[in-house]
């Protein structure tokens, strides 16, 4: 949990770094942006940067202070997760006011170990108007050496009186390449990560769901079946086309399956080029692989235009079958 471990949010992180370096950290921030792009992780990295003794202003991830932040047990850090709190308790409004009181209580005390006290309220837009008003007092007269971070997907839900007293830090959707890298770093299969990243709409959380769930399983199964398509009976190939277009296949899944086929065709072209030097039939193999890839692109375009999906898949898969082995 350190600032240089936050990927794909350079603008937000640079802004915080500059404030830290100048010793001018705001008393209150609101981190806004789509879900799953690193807002909460950045809030915790900011806490580490404030409290770290080895690399102050940055966080080292290894000193006792950083480790306490990582374990969410640093006495000068308080994290309120409203989503979890509401799931565990009965009514939303009670929870929110109670939680806000705890945040205020934390910030009112003197720092125990570090130079500053930090409170993070995740899912801050879940605060009721009463709860937000209860927080207003803390924002109007912030205790010295404290920083409050409100994490919200939609800051517009917060009261204008709250927003105007917080410095807003915007978080952008993550680049596909960053999501892919983070998924692989988190243990996902590279092929699953490559399929999931472009569909994740900039959210690592969504990317994780896509890379680990049923969809990744379907894409893996599709790759296996494509690998032996040239020796499969025609009926099996037609069954595969039917499965692709079954009504339970949602649009995002369709895109993932198309992406898997395109990827497989691209790999065939690379394999054909790699082995083309080996034999006299090499150039023909490359031509066939390129033609298949072009066919796959054409099918992908047809599907985007809402052409008859079943027919498109039938034609493409039968053609891939007929093309035979490449390398
Ligand atoms: Zn540290």
PDB file of C-alpha atoms and ligand atoms in Angstrom:
ATOM      1  CA  UNK A   1       0.000   0.000   0.000  1.00  0.00           C
ATOM      2  CA  UNK A   2       2.143   2.864  -1.281  1.00  0.00           C
ATOM      3  CA  UNK A   3       1.616   5.660  -3.750  1.00  0.00           C
ATOM      4  CA  UNK A   4       3.965   4.273  -6.395  1.00  0.00           C
ATOM      5  CA  UNK A   5       1.986   1.029  -6.280  1.00  0.00           C
ATOM      6  CA  UNK A   6      -1.119   2.791  -7.627  1.00  0.00           C
ATOM      7  CA  UNK A   7      -1.231   2.171 -11.373  1.00  0.00           C
ATOM      8  CA  UNK A   8      -3.075   4.159 -14.006  1.00  0.00           C
ATOM      9  CA  UNK A   9      -4.056   7.125 -11.802  1.00  0.00           C
ATOM     10  CA  UNK A  10      -1.034   9.356 -12.340  1.00  0.00           C
ATOM     11  CA  UNK A  11      -2.969  12.640 -12.202  1.00  0.00           C
ATOM     12  CA  UNK A  12      -4.640  11.879  -8.883  1.00  0.00           C
ATOM     13  CA  UNK A  13      -1.453  10.485  -7.337  1.00  0.00           C
ATOM     14  CA  UNK A  14       0.689  13.412  -8.566  1.00  0.00           C
ATOM     15  CA  UNK A  15      -1.742  15.890  -7.054  1.00  0.00           C
ATOM     16  CA  UNK A  16      -1.550  14.136  -3.672  1.00  0.00           C
ATOM     17  CA  UNK A  17       2.255  13.805  -3.879  1.00  0.00           C
ATOM     18  CA  UNK A  18       2.645  17.534  -4.526  1.00  0.00           C
ATOM     19  CA  UNK A  19       0.409  18.382  -1.553  1.00  0.00           C
ATOM     20  CA  UNK A  20       2.373  15.997   0.676  1.00  0.00           C
ATOM     21  CA  UNK A  21       5.718  17.392  -0.485  1.00  0.00           C
ATOM     22  CA  UNK A  22       4.563  20.958   0.150  1.00  0.00           C
ATOM     23  CA  UNK A  23       3.202  19.990   3.567  1.00  0.00           C
ATOM     24  CA  UNK A  24      -0.175  21.263   2.424  1.00  0.00           C
ATOM     25  CA  UNK A  25      -2.413  18.241   2.639  1.00  0.00           C
ATOM     26  CA  UNK A  26      -6.080  19.286   2.649  1.00  0.00           C
ATOM     27  CA  UNK A  27      -8.266  18.594   5.671  1.00  0.00           C
ATOM     28  CA  UNK A  28     -10.837  16.912   3.473  1.00  0.00           C
ATOM     29  CA  UNK A  29     -10.844  15.242   0.091  1.00  0.00           C
ATOM     30  CA  UNK A  30     -13.529  13.607  -1.959  1.00  0.00           C
ATOM     31  CA  UNK A  31     -12.158  10.932  -4.300  1.00  0.00           C
ATOM     32  CA  UNK A  32     -14.595  10.408  -7.162  1.00  0.00           C
ATOM     33  CA  UNK A  33     -14.656   8.137 -10.173  1.00  0.00           C
ATOM     34  CA  UNK A  34     -16.071   4.866 -11.488  1.00  0.00           C
ATOM     35  CA  UNK A  35     -16.090   1.785  -9.237  1.00  0.00           C
ATOM     36  CA  UNK A  36     -13.022  -0.426  -9.155  1.00  0.00           C
ATOM     37  CA  UNK A  37     -10.404   2.078 -10.373  1.00  0.00           C
ATOM     38  CA  UNK A  38      -8.335   2.406  -7.185  1.00  0.00           C
ATOM     39  CA  UNK A  39      -9.971   5.195  -5.174  1.00  0.00           C
ATOM     40  CA  UNK A  40      -9.963   3.304  -1.877  1.00  0.00           C
ATOM     41  CA  UNK A  41      -6.483   1.873  -2.492  1.00  0.00           C
ATOM     42  CA  UNK A  42      -5.225   5.413  -3.130  1.00  0.00           C
ATOM     43  CA  UNK A  43      -6.859   6.671   0.085  1.00  0.00           C
ATOM     44  CA  UNK A  44      -5.030   3.962   2.036  1.00  0.00           C
ATOM     45  CA  UNK A  45      -1.776   4.664   0.168  1.00  0.00           C
ATOM     46  CA  UNK A  46      -2.202   8.317   1.133  1.00  0.00           C
ATOM     47  CA  UNK A  47      -2.546   7.238   4.768  1.00  0.00           C
ATOM     48  CA  UNK A  48       0.660   5.191   4.448  1.00  0.00           C
ATOM     49  CA  UNK A  49       2.422   8.169   2.849  1.00  0.00           C
ATOM     50  CA  UNK A  50       1.396  10.329   5.836  1.00  0.00           C
ATOM     51  CA  UNK A  51       2.346   7.801   8.492  1.00  0.00           C
ATOM     52  CA  UNK A  52       5.389   6.015   6.996  1.00  0.00           C
ATOM     53  CA  UNK A  53       8.643   6.699   8.832  1.00  0.00           C
ATOM     54  CA  UNK A  54      11.006   5.121   6.266  1.00  0.00           C
ATOM     55  CA  UNK A  55       9.786   7.062   3.217  1.00  0.00           C
ATOM     56  CA  UNK A  56       7.595   9.886   4.497  1.00  0.00           C
ATOM     57  CA  UNK A  57       5.417  11.440   1.819  1.00  0.00           C
ATOM     58  CA  UNK A  58       5.520   8.270  -0.277  1.00  0.00           C
ATOM     59  CA  UNK A  59       5.121   5.124   1.841  1.00  0.00           C
ATOM     60  CA  UNK A  60       7.562   2.209   1.787  1.00  0.00           C
ATOM     61  CA  UNK A  61       5.166  -0.702   2.257  1.00  0.00           C
ATOM     62  CA  UNK A  62       7.551  -2.403   4.683  1.00  0.00           C
ATOM     63  CA  UNK A  63       8.062  -0.348   7.863  1.00  0.00           C
ATOM     64  CA  UNK A  64       5.921  -1.032  10.955  1.00  0.00           C
ATOM     65  CA  UNK A  65       3.697   1.998  10.196  1.00  0.00           C
ATOM     66  CA  UNK A  66       3.038   0.874   6.616  1.00  0.00           C
ATOM     67  CA  UNK A  67       2.334  -2.662   7.774  1.00  0.00           C
ATOM     68  CA  UNK A  68      -0.196  -1.392  10.333  1.00  0.00           C
ATOM     69  CA  UNK A  69      -1.887   0.650   7.586  1.00  0.00           C
ATOM     70  CA  UNK A  70      -1.942  -2.407   5.328  1.00  0.00           C
ATOM     71  CA  UNK A  71      -3.579  -4.460   8.098  1.00  0.00           C
ATOM     72  CA  UNK A  72      -6.037  -1.586   8.740  1.00  0.00           C
ATOM     73  CA  UNK A  73      -4.938  -1.591  12.374  1.00  0.00           C
ATOM     74  CA  UNK A  74      -2.936   1.640  12.578  1.00  0.00           C
ATOM     75  CA  UNK A  75      -4.346   3.672  15.490  1.00  0.00           C
ATOM     76  CA  UNK A  76      -4.132   6.895  13.462  1.00  0.00           C
ATOM     77  CA  UNK A  77      -6.103   5.476  10.549  1.00  0.00           C
ATOM     78  CA  UNK A  78      -9.826   4.876  10.619  1.00  0.00           C
ATOM     79  CA  UNK A  79     -11.646   3.242   7.712  1.00  0.00           C
ATOM     80  CA  UNK A  80     -15.406   3.315   7.572  1.00  0.00           C
ATOM     81  CA  UNK A  81     -16.853   1.038   4.925  1.00  0.00           C
ATOM     82  CA  UNK A  82     -20.491   2.073   4.632  1.00  0.00           C
ATOM     83  CA  UNK A  83     -21.407  -0.676   2.195  1.00  0.00           C
ATOM     84  CA  UNK A  84     -20.277  -3.367   4.592  1.00  0.00           C
ATOM     85  CA  UNK A  85     -21.740  -1.549   7.601  1.00  0.00           C
ATOM     86  CA  UNK A  86     -25.141  -1.314   5.954  1.00  0.00           C
ATOM     87  CA  UNK A  87     -25.093  -4.929   4.868  1.00  0.00           C
ATOM     88  CA  UNK A  88     -24.443  -5.960   8.463  1.00  0.00           C
ATOM     89  CA  UNK A  89     -26.976  -3.747  10.214  1.00  0.00           C
ATOM     90  CA  UNK A  90     -30.659  -2.992  10.061  1.00  0.00           C
ATOM     91  CA  UNK A  91     -31.485   0.501   8.833  1.00  0.00           C
ATOM     92  CA  UNK A  92     -29.350   2.725   6.699  1.00  0.00           C
ATOM     93  CA  UNK A  93     -29.913   6.025   8.478  1.00  0.00           C
ATOM     94  CA  UNK A  94     -29.050   4.686  11.926  1.00  0.00           C
ATOM     95  CA  UNK A  95     -25.883   3.179  10.607  1.00  0.00           C
ATOM     96  CA  UNK A  96     -24.823   6.288   8.789  1.00  0.00           C
ATOM     97  CA  UNK A  97     -25.168   8.634  11.754  1.00  0.00           C
ATOM     98  CA  UNK A  98     -23.489   6.163  14.050  1.00  0.00           C
ATOM     99  CA  UNK A  99     -20.620   5.728  11.591  1.00  0.00           C
ATOM    100  CA  UNK A 100     -20.193   9.473  11.176  1.00  0.00           C
ATOM    101  CA  UNK A 101     -19.978   9.833  14.952  1.00  0.00           C
ATOM    102  CA  UNK A 102     -17.182   7.270  14.973  1.00  0.00           C
ATOM    103  CA  UNK A 103     -15.336   9.143  12.220  1.00  0.00           C
ATOM    104  CA  UNK A 104     -15.681  12.400  14.140  1.00  0.00           C
ATOM    105  CA  UNK A 105     -14.558  10.704  17.340  1.00  0.00           C
ATOM    106  CA  UNK A 106     -11.449   9.374  15.617  1.00  0.00           C
ATOM    107  CA  UNK A 107     -10.488  12.736  14.145  1.00  0.00           C
ATOM    108  CA  UNK A 108     -11.095  14.577  17.422  1.00  0.00           C
ATOM    109  CA  UNK A 109      -8.363  12.606  19.222  1.00  0.00           C
ATOM    110  CA  UNK A 110      -4.651  13.446  19.040  1.00  0.00           C
ATOM    111  CA  UNK A 111      -2.462  11.296  16.793  1.00  0.00           C
ATOM    112  CA  UNK A 112      -1.136   8.239  18.673  1.00  0.00           C
ATOM    113  CA  UNK A 113       1.902   7.102  16.667  1.00  0.00           C
ATOM    114  CA  UNK A 114       2.202   9.347  13.649  1.00  0.00           C
ATOM    115  CA  UNK A 115       2.110  13.033  12.729  1.00  0.00           C
ATOM    116  CA  UNK A 116      -1.520  13.018  11.568  1.00  0.00           C
ATOM    117  CA  UNK A 117      -4.865  11.282  11.907  1.00  0.00           C
ATOM    118  CA  UNK A 118      -6.620  10.032   8.801  1.00  0.00           C
ATOM    119  CA  UNK A 119     -10.186   8.854   8.327  1.00  0.00           C
ATOM    120  CA  UNK A 120     -11.468   7.247   5.139  1.00  0.00           C
ATOM    121  CA  UNK A 121     -15.185   6.867   4.450  1.00  0.00           C
ATOM    122  CA  UNK A 122     -15.724   4.391   1.636  1.00  0.00           C
ATOM    123  CA  UNK A 123     -19.020   4.482  -0.289  1.00  0.00           C
ATOM    124  CA  UNK A 124     -19.592   7.949   1.143  1.00  0.00           C
ATOM    125  CA  UNK A 125     -22.595   8.523  -1.114  1.00  0.00           C
ATOM    126  CA  UNK A 126     -24.481   6.089   1.109  1.00  0.00           C
ATOM    127  CA  UNK A 127     -24.544   8.690   3.878  1.00  0.00           C
ATOM    128  CA  UNK A 128     -28.027   9.999   4.499  1.00  0.00           C
ATOM    129  CA  UNK A 129     -28.569  13.778   4.500  1.00  0.00           C
ATOM    130  CA  UNK A 130     -28.669  13.648   8.329  1.00  0.00           C
ATOM    131  CA  UNK A 131     -25.380  11.815   8.423  1.00  0.00           C
ATOM    132  CA  UNK A 132     -23.809  14.304   6.025  1.00  0.00           C
ATOM    133  CA  UNK A 133     -25.021  17.175   8.158  1.00  0.00           C
ATOM    134  CA  UNK A 134     -23.472  15.479  11.184  1.00  0.00           C
ATOM    135  CA  UNK A 135     -20.175  15.408   9.286  1.00  0.00           C
ATOM    136  CA  UNK A 136     -20.440  19.034   8.271  1.00  0.00           C
ATOM    137  CA  UNK A 137     -19.299  20.298  11.660  1.00  0.00           C
ATOM    138  CA  UNK A 138     -16.027  18.392  11.322  1.00  0.00           C
ATOM    139  CA  UNK A 139     -15.530  19.892   7.859  1.00  0.00           C
ATOM    140  CA  UNK A 140     -16.313  23.428   8.998  1.00  0.00           C
ATOM    141  CA  UNK A 141     -13.927  23.318  11.937  1.00  0.00           C
ATOM    142  CA  UNK A 142     -11.447  20.578  11.101  1.00  0.00           C
ATOM    143  CA  UNK A 143      -9.295  19.475  14.031  1.00  0.00           C
ATOM    144  CA  UNK A 144      -5.580  20.196  13.431  1.00  0.00           C
ATOM    145  CA  UNK A 145      -3.382  17.530  11.809  1.00  0.00           C
ATOM    146  CA  UNK A 146      -6.292  15.536  10.412  1.00  0.00           C
ATOM    147  CA  UNK A 147      -7.320  14.455   6.925  1.00  0.00           C
ATOM    148  CA  UNK A 148     -10.691  13.041   5.976  1.00  0.00           C
ATOM    149  CA  UNK A 149     -11.106  11.226   2.652  1.00  0.00           C
ATOM    150  CA  UNK A 150     -14.601  10.591   1.313  1.00  0.00           C
ATOM    151  CA  UNK A 151     -14.607   7.935  -1.408  1.00  0.00           C
ATOM    152  CA  UNK A 152     -17.581   8.163  -3.751  1.00  0.00           C
ATOM    153  CA  UNK A 153     -18.576   6.866  -7.167  1.00  0.00           C
ATOM    154  CA  UNK A 154     -20.978   9.731  -7.649  1.00  0.00           C
ATOM    155  CA  UNK A 155     -20.045  12.898  -5.752  1.00  0.00           C
ATOM    156  CA  UNK A 156     -23.182  14.633  -7.026  1.00  0.00           C
ATOM    157  CA  UNK A 157     -25.141  12.689  -4.400  1.00  0.00           C
ATOM    158  CA  UNK A 158     -23.243  14.461  -1.621  1.00  0.00           C
ATOM    159  CA  UNK A 159     -24.677  17.716  -0.277  1.00  0.00           C
ATOM    160  CA  UNK A 160     -23.220  20.851  -1.909  1.00  0.00           C
ATOM    161  CA  UNK A 161     -22.169  22.038   1.554  1.00  0.00           C
ATOM    162  CA  UNK A 162     -20.056  18.887   1.921  1.00  0.00           C
ATOM    163  CA  UNK A 163     -18.593  19.024  -1.593  1.00  0.00           C
ATOM    164  CA  UNK A 164     -17.608  22.668  -1.322  1.00  0.00           C
ATOM    165  CA  UNK A 165     -15.521  21.938   1.773  1.00  0.00           C
ATOM    166  CA  UNK A 166     -13.621  19.043   0.218  1.00  0.00           C
ATOM    167  CA  UNK A 167     -10.898  19.102  -2.399  1.00  0.00           C
ATOM    168  CA  UNK A 168     -12.126  16.951  -5.242  1.00  0.00           C
ATOM    169  CA  UNK A 169      -9.731  14.382  -6.736  1.00  0.00           C
ATOM    170  CA  UNK A 170     -10.997  12.678  -9.882  1.00  0.00           C
ATOM    171  CA  UNK A 171     -10.125   9.122 -10.821  1.00  0.00           C
ATOM    172  CA  UNK A 172     -10.329   8.012 -14.433  1.00  0.00           C
ATOM    173  CA  UNK A 173     -11.327   4.586 -15.800  1.00  0.00           C
ATOM    174  CA  UNK A 174      -8.202   2.395 -16.014  1.00  0.00           C
ATOM    175  CA  UNK A 175      -6.538   1.671 -19.364  1.00  0.00           C
ATOM    176  CA  UNK A 176      -7.071  -1.864 -20.668  1.00  0.00           C
ATOM    177  CA  UNK A 177      -3.327  -2.537 -20.507  1.00  0.00           C
ATOM    178  CA  UNK A 178      -3.205  -1.541 -16.821  1.00  0.00           C
ATOM    179  CA  UNK A 179      -6.145  -3.816 -16.003  1.00  0.00           C
ATOM    180  CA  UNK A 180      -4.506  -6.679 -17.871  1.00  0.00           C
ATOM    181  CA  UNK A 181      -1.252  -6.153 -15.970  1.00  0.00           C
ATOM    182  CA  UNK A 182      -3.009  -5.983 -12.594  1.00  0.00           C
ATOM    183  CA  UNK A 183      -5.062  -9.104 -13.359  1.00  0.00           C
ATOM    184  CA  UNK A 184      -1.942 -11.093 -14.237  1.00  0.00           C
ATOM    185  CA  UNK A 185      -0.179  -9.729 -11.135  1.00  0.00           C
ATOM    186  CA  UNK A 186      -3.178 -10.933  -9.136  1.00  0.00           C
ATOM    187  CA  UNK A 187      -2.755 -14.474 -10.430  1.00  0.00           C
ATOM    188  CA  UNK A 188      -5.093 -14.573 -13.461  1.00  0.00           C
ATOM    189  CA  UNK A 189      -4.064 -16.630 -16.517  1.00  0.00           C
ATOM    190  CA  UNK A 190      -2.558 -14.256 -19.134  1.00  0.00           C
ATOM    191  CA  UNK A 191      -5.087 -15.406 -21.763  1.00  0.00           C
ATOM    192  CA  UNK A 192      -8.015 -14.809 -19.355  1.00  0.00           C
ATOM    193  CA  UNK A 193      -6.624 -11.380 -18.428  1.00  0.00           C
ATOM    194  CA  UNK A 194      -6.264 -10.446 -22.113  1.00  0.00           C
ATOM    195  CA  UNK A 195      -9.882 -11.439 -22.769  1.00  0.00           C
ATOM    196  CA  UNK A 196     -11.287  -9.728 -19.686  1.00  0.00           C
ATOM    197  CA  UNK A 197      -9.412  -6.398 -19.774  1.00  0.00           C
ATOM    198  CA  UNK A 198     -11.090  -4.845 -22.874  1.00  0.00           C
ATOM    199  CA  UNK A 199     -14.530  -5.770 -21.500  1.00  0.00           C
ATOM    200  CA  UNK A 200     -13.960  -4.440 -18.000  1.00  0.00           C
ATOM    201  CA  UNK A 201     -14.912  -0.856 -18.925  1.00  0.00           C
ATOM    202  CA  UNK A 202     -11.982   0.551 -17.001  1.00  0.00           C
ATOM    203  CA  UNK A 203     -12.777  -1.231 -13.736  1.00  0.00           C
ATOM    204  CA  UNK A 204     -10.351  -3.652 -12.124  1.00  0.00           C
ATOM    205  CA  UNK A 205     -13.156  -5.101 -10.006  1.00  0.00           C
ATOM    206  CA  UNK A 206     -15.192  -5.858 -13.128  1.00  0.00           C
ATOM    207  CA  UNK A 207     -12.052  -7.229 -14.786  1.00  0.00           C
ATOM    208  CA  UNK A 208     -11.520  -9.635 -11.881  1.00  0.00           C
ATOM    209  CA  UNK A 209     -15.096 -10.901 -12.157  1.00  0.00           C
ATOM    210  CA  UNK A 210     -14.693 -11.452 -15.887  1.00  0.00           C
ATOM    211  CA  UNK A 211     -11.274 -13.094 -15.610  1.00  0.00           C
ATOM    212  CA  UNK A 212     -12.182 -15.499 -12.853  1.00  0.00           C
ATOM    213  CA  UNK A 213     -15.742 -16.509 -13.531  1.00  0.00           C
ATOM    214  CA  UNK A 214     -17.788 -18.578 -15.892  1.00  0.00           C
ATOM    215  CA  UNK A 215     -16.864 -16.332 -18.810  1.00  0.00           C
ATOM    216  CA  UNK A 216     -13.149 -17.108 -18.524  1.00  0.00           C
ATOM    217  CA  UNK A 217     -14.091 -20.785 -18.387  1.00  0.00           C
ATOM    218  CA  UNK A 218     -16.146 -20.489 -21.596  1.00  0.00           C
ATOM    219  CA  UNK A 219     -13.330 -18.687 -23.404  1.00  0.00           C
ATOM    220  CA  UNK A 220     -10.832 -21.357 -22.346  1.00  0.00           C
ATOM    221  CA  UNK A 221     -13.212 -24.063 -23.565  1.00  0.00           C
ATOM    222  CA  UNK A 222     -13.634 -22.203 -26.882  1.00  0.00           C
ATOM    223  CA  UNK A 223      -9.842 -21.998 -27.369  1.00  0.00           C
ATOM    224  CA  UNK A 224      -9.513 -25.752 -26.734  1.00  0.00           C
ATOM    225  CA  UNK A 225     -12.236 -26.543 -29.252  1.00  0.00           C
ATOM    226  CA  UNK A 226     -10.742 -24.227 -31.871  1.00  0.00           C
ATOM    227  CA  UNK A 227      -7.393 -25.993 -31.447  1.00  0.00           C
ATOM    228  CA  UNK A 228      -8.966 -29.257 -32.650  1.00  0.00           C
ATOM    229  CA  UNK A 229     -11.660 -27.832 -34.925  1.00  0.00           C
ATOM    230  CA  UNK A 230     -10.071 -29.196 -38.141  1.00  0.00           C
ATOM    231  CA  UNK A 231     -10.565 -32.766 -36.906  1.00  0.00           C
ATOM    232  CA  UNK A 232     -14.020 -32.240 -35.340  1.00  0.00           C
ATOM    233  CA  UNK A 233     -17.163 -33.649 -36.989  1.00  0.00           C
ATOM    234  CA  UNK A 234     -19.289 -31.014 -38.752  1.00  0.00           C
ATOM    235  CA  UNK A 235     -22.166 -31.594 -36.320  1.00  0.00           C
ATOM    236  CA  UNK A 236     -19.903 -30.713 -33.399  1.00  0.00           C
ATOM    237  CA  UNK A 237     -18.870 -27.479 -35.103  1.00  0.00           C
ATOM    238  CA  UNK A 238     -22.519 -26.553 -35.689  1.00  0.00           C
ATOM    239  CA  UNK A 239     -23.265 -27.323 -32.029  1.00  0.00           C
ATOM    240  CA  UNK A 240     -20.489 -24.951 -31.048  1.00  0.00           C
ATOM    241  CA  UNK A 241     -22.050 -22.219 -33.214  1.00  0.00           C
ATOM    242  CA  UNK A 242     -25.402 -22.806 -31.481  1.00  0.00           C
ATOM    243  CA  UNK A 243     -23.809 -22.519 -28.056  1.00  0.00           C
ATOM    244  CA  UNK A 244     -22.233 -19.199 -29.070  1.00  0.00           C
ATOM    245  CA  UNK A 245     -25.595 -17.695 -29.834  1.00  0.00           C
ATOM    246  CA  UNK A 246     -27.672 -19.331 -27.078  1.00  0.00           C
ATOM    247  CA  UNK A 247     -30.048 -16.765 -25.626  1.00  0.00           C
ATOM    248  CA  UNK A 248     -28.309 -16.959 -22.251  1.00  0.00           C
ATOM    249  CA  UNK A 249     -25.184 -15.473 -23.855  1.00  0.00           C
ATOM    250  CA  UNK A 250     -25.196 -11.805 -22.851  1.00  0.00           C
ATOM    251  CA  UNK A 251     -23.710  -9.089 -25.016  1.00  0.00           C
ATOM    252  CA  UNK A 252     -20.495  -8.775 -22.988  1.00  0.00           C
ATOM    253  CA  UNK A 253     -20.038 -12.537 -23.282  1.00  0.00           C
ATOM    254  CA  UNK A 254     -20.585 -12.396 -27.031  1.00  0.00           C
ATOM    255  CA  UNK A 255     -17.828  -9.782 -27.274  1.00  0.00           C
ATOM    256  CA  UNK A 256     -15.506 -11.948 -25.198  1.00  0.00           C
ATOM    257  CA  UNK A 257     -16.134 -14.983 -27.404  1.00  0.00           C
ATOM    258  CA  UNK A 258     -15.534 -12.951 -30.573  1.00  0.00           C
ATOM    259  CA  UNK A 259     -12.345 -11.536 -29.039  1.00  0.00           C
ATOM    260  CA  UNK A 260     -11.233 -15.081 -28.227  1.00  0.00           C
ATOM    261  CA  UNK A 261     -11.728 -16.226 -31.828  1.00  0.00           C
ATOM    262  CA  UNK A 262      -9.895 -13.165 -33.203  1.00  0.00           C
ATOM    263  CA  UNK A 263      -7.062 -13.799 -30.790  1.00  0.00           C
ATOM    264  CA  UNK A 264      -6.883 -17.443 -31.796  1.00  0.00           C
ATOM    265  CA  UNK A 265      -6.752 -16.490 -35.493  1.00  0.00           C
ATOM    266  CA  UNK A 266      -4.011 -13.929 -34.842  1.00  0.00           C
ATOM    267  CA  UNK A 267      -2.002 -16.616 -33.057  1.00  0.00           C
ATOM    268  CA  UNK A 268      -2.446 -18.898 -36.098  1.00  0.00           C
ATOM    269  CA  UNK A 269      -1.010 -16.198 -38.356  1.00  0.00           C
ATOM    270  CA  UNK A 270       2.000 -15.802 -36.063  1.00  0.00           C
ATOM    271  CA  UNK A 271       2.500 -19.589 -35.924  1.00  0.00           C
ATOM    272  CA  UNK A 272       2.232 -19.851 -39.713  1.00  0.00           C
ATOM    273  CA  UNK A 273       4.768 -17.063 -40.224  1.00  0.00           C
ATOM    274  CA  UNK A 274       7.113 -18.666 -37.705  1.00  0.00           C
ATOM    275  CA  UNK A 275       6.989 -22.030 -39.469  1.00  0.00           C
ATOM    276  CA  UNK A 276       6.842 -20.698 -43.056  1.00  0.00           C
ATOM    277  CA  UNK A 277      10.624 -20.840 -43.410  1.00  0.00           C
ATOM    278  CA  UNK A 278      10.574 -24.547 -42.581  1.00  0.00           C
ATOM    279  CA  UNK A 279       8.839 -25.984 -45.648  1.00  0.00           C
ATOM    280  CA  UNK A 280       7.684 -25.315 -49.195  1.00  0.00           C
ATOM    281  CA  UNK A 281       4.036 -25.132 -48.100  1.00  0.00           C
ATOM    282  CA  UNK A 282       4.873 -22.335 -45.667  1.00  0.00           C
ATOM    283  CA  UNK A 283       3.701 -19.406 -47.759  1.00  0.00           C
ATOM    284  CA  UNK A 284       0.412 -21.119 -48.509  1.00  0.00           C
ATOM    285  CA  UNK A 285      -0.122 -21.695 -44.768  1.00  0.00           C
ATOM    286  CA  UNK A 286       0.447 -17.993 -44.067  1.00  0.00           C
ATOM    287  CA  UNK A 287      -2.032 -17.031 -46.801  1.00  0.00           C
ATOM    288  CA  UNK A 288      -4.652 -19.384 -45.367  1.00  0.00           C
ATOM    289  CA  UNK A 289      -4.114 -18.107 -41.819  1.00  0.00           C
ATOM    290  CA  UNK A 290      -4.422 -14.483 -42.946  1.00  0.00           C
ATOM    291  CA  UNK A 291      -7.615 -15.298 -44.888  1.00  0.00           C
ATOM    292  CA  UNK A 292      -9.108 -16.876 -41.744  1.00  0.00           C
ATOM    293  CA  UNK A 293      -8.215 -13.846 -39.685  1.00  0.00           C
ATOM    294  CA  UNK A 294      -9.898 -11.596 -42.273  1.00  0.00           C
ATOM    295  CA  UNK A 295     -12.996 -13.836 -42.166  1.00  0.00           C
ATOM    296  CA  UNK A 296     -13.048 -13.591 -38.370  1.00  0.00           C
ATOM    297  CA  UNK A 297     -12.841  -9.779 -38.556  1.00  0.00           C
ATOM    298  CA  UNK A 298     -15.686  -9.739 -41.079  1.00  0.00           C
ATOM    299  CA  UNK A 299     -17.813 -11.894 -38.756  1.00  0.00           C
ATOM    300  CA  UNK A 300     -17.013  -9.586 -35.864  1.00  0.00           C
ATOM    301  CA  UNK A 301     -18.204  -6.613 -37.934  1.00  0.00           C
ATOM    302  CA  UNK A 302     -21.374  -8.495 -38.964  1.00  0.00           C
ATOM    303  CA  UNK A 303     -22.172  -9.219 -35.329  1.00  0.00           C
ATOM    304  CA  UNK A 304     -21.682  -5.542 -34.440  1.00  0.00           C
ATOM    305  CA  UNK A 305     -24.234  -4.724 -37.121  1.00  0.00           C
ATOM    306  CA  UNK A 306     -26.664  -7.186 -35.508  1.00  0.00           C
ATOM    307  CA  UNK A 307     -26.503  -9.530 -38.484  1.00  0.00           C
ATOM    308  CA  UNK A 308     -27.896 -13.051 -37.995  1.00  0.00           C
ATOM    309  CA  UNK A 309     -25.481 -14.172 -35.297  1.00  0.00           C
ATOM    310  CA  UNK A 310     -26.165 -17.875 -35.664  1.00  0.00           C
ATOM    311  CA  UNK A 311     -25.519 -17.833 -39.416  1.00  0.00           C
ATOM    312  CA  UNK A 312     -22.358 -15.743 -38.981  1.00  0.00           C
ATOM    313  CA  UNK A 313     -20.914 -18.181 -36.448  1.00  0.00           C
ATOM    314  CA  UNK A 314     -21.875 -21.206 -38.585  1.00  0.00           C
ATOM    315  CA  UNK A 315     -20.075 -19.788 -41.610  1.00  0.00           C
ATOM    316  CA  UNK A 316     -16.967 -18.732 -39.713  1.00  0.00           C
ATOM    317  CA  UNK A 317     -16.520 -21.934 -37.705  1.00  0.00           C
ATOM    318  CA  UNK A 318     -17.080 -24.168 -40.729  1.00  0.00           C
ATOM    319  CA  UNK A 319     -14.496 -22.157 -42.612  1.00  0.00           C
ATOM    320  CA  UNK A 320     -11.977 -22.479 -39.773  1.00  0.00           C
ATOM    321  CA  UNK A 321     -12.636 -26.227 -39.780  1.00  0.00           C
ATOM    322  CA  UNK A 322     -12.115 -26.527 -43.539  1.00  0.00           C
ATOM    323  CA  UNK A 323      -8.868 -24.544 -43.442  1.00  0.00           C
ATOM    324  CA  UNK A 324      -7.213 -27.431 -41.624  1.00  0.00           C
ATOM    325  CA  UNK A 325      -4.109 -27.331 -39.471  1.00  0.00           C
ATOM    326  CA  UNK A 326      -1.740 -24.471 -40.162  1.00  0.00           C
ATOM    327  CA  UNK A 327       1.606 -25.305 -38.652  1.00  0.00           C
TER     328      UNK A 327
HETATM  329 ZN1  LIG B   1       6.685   2.746   5.491  1.00  0.00          ZN
END
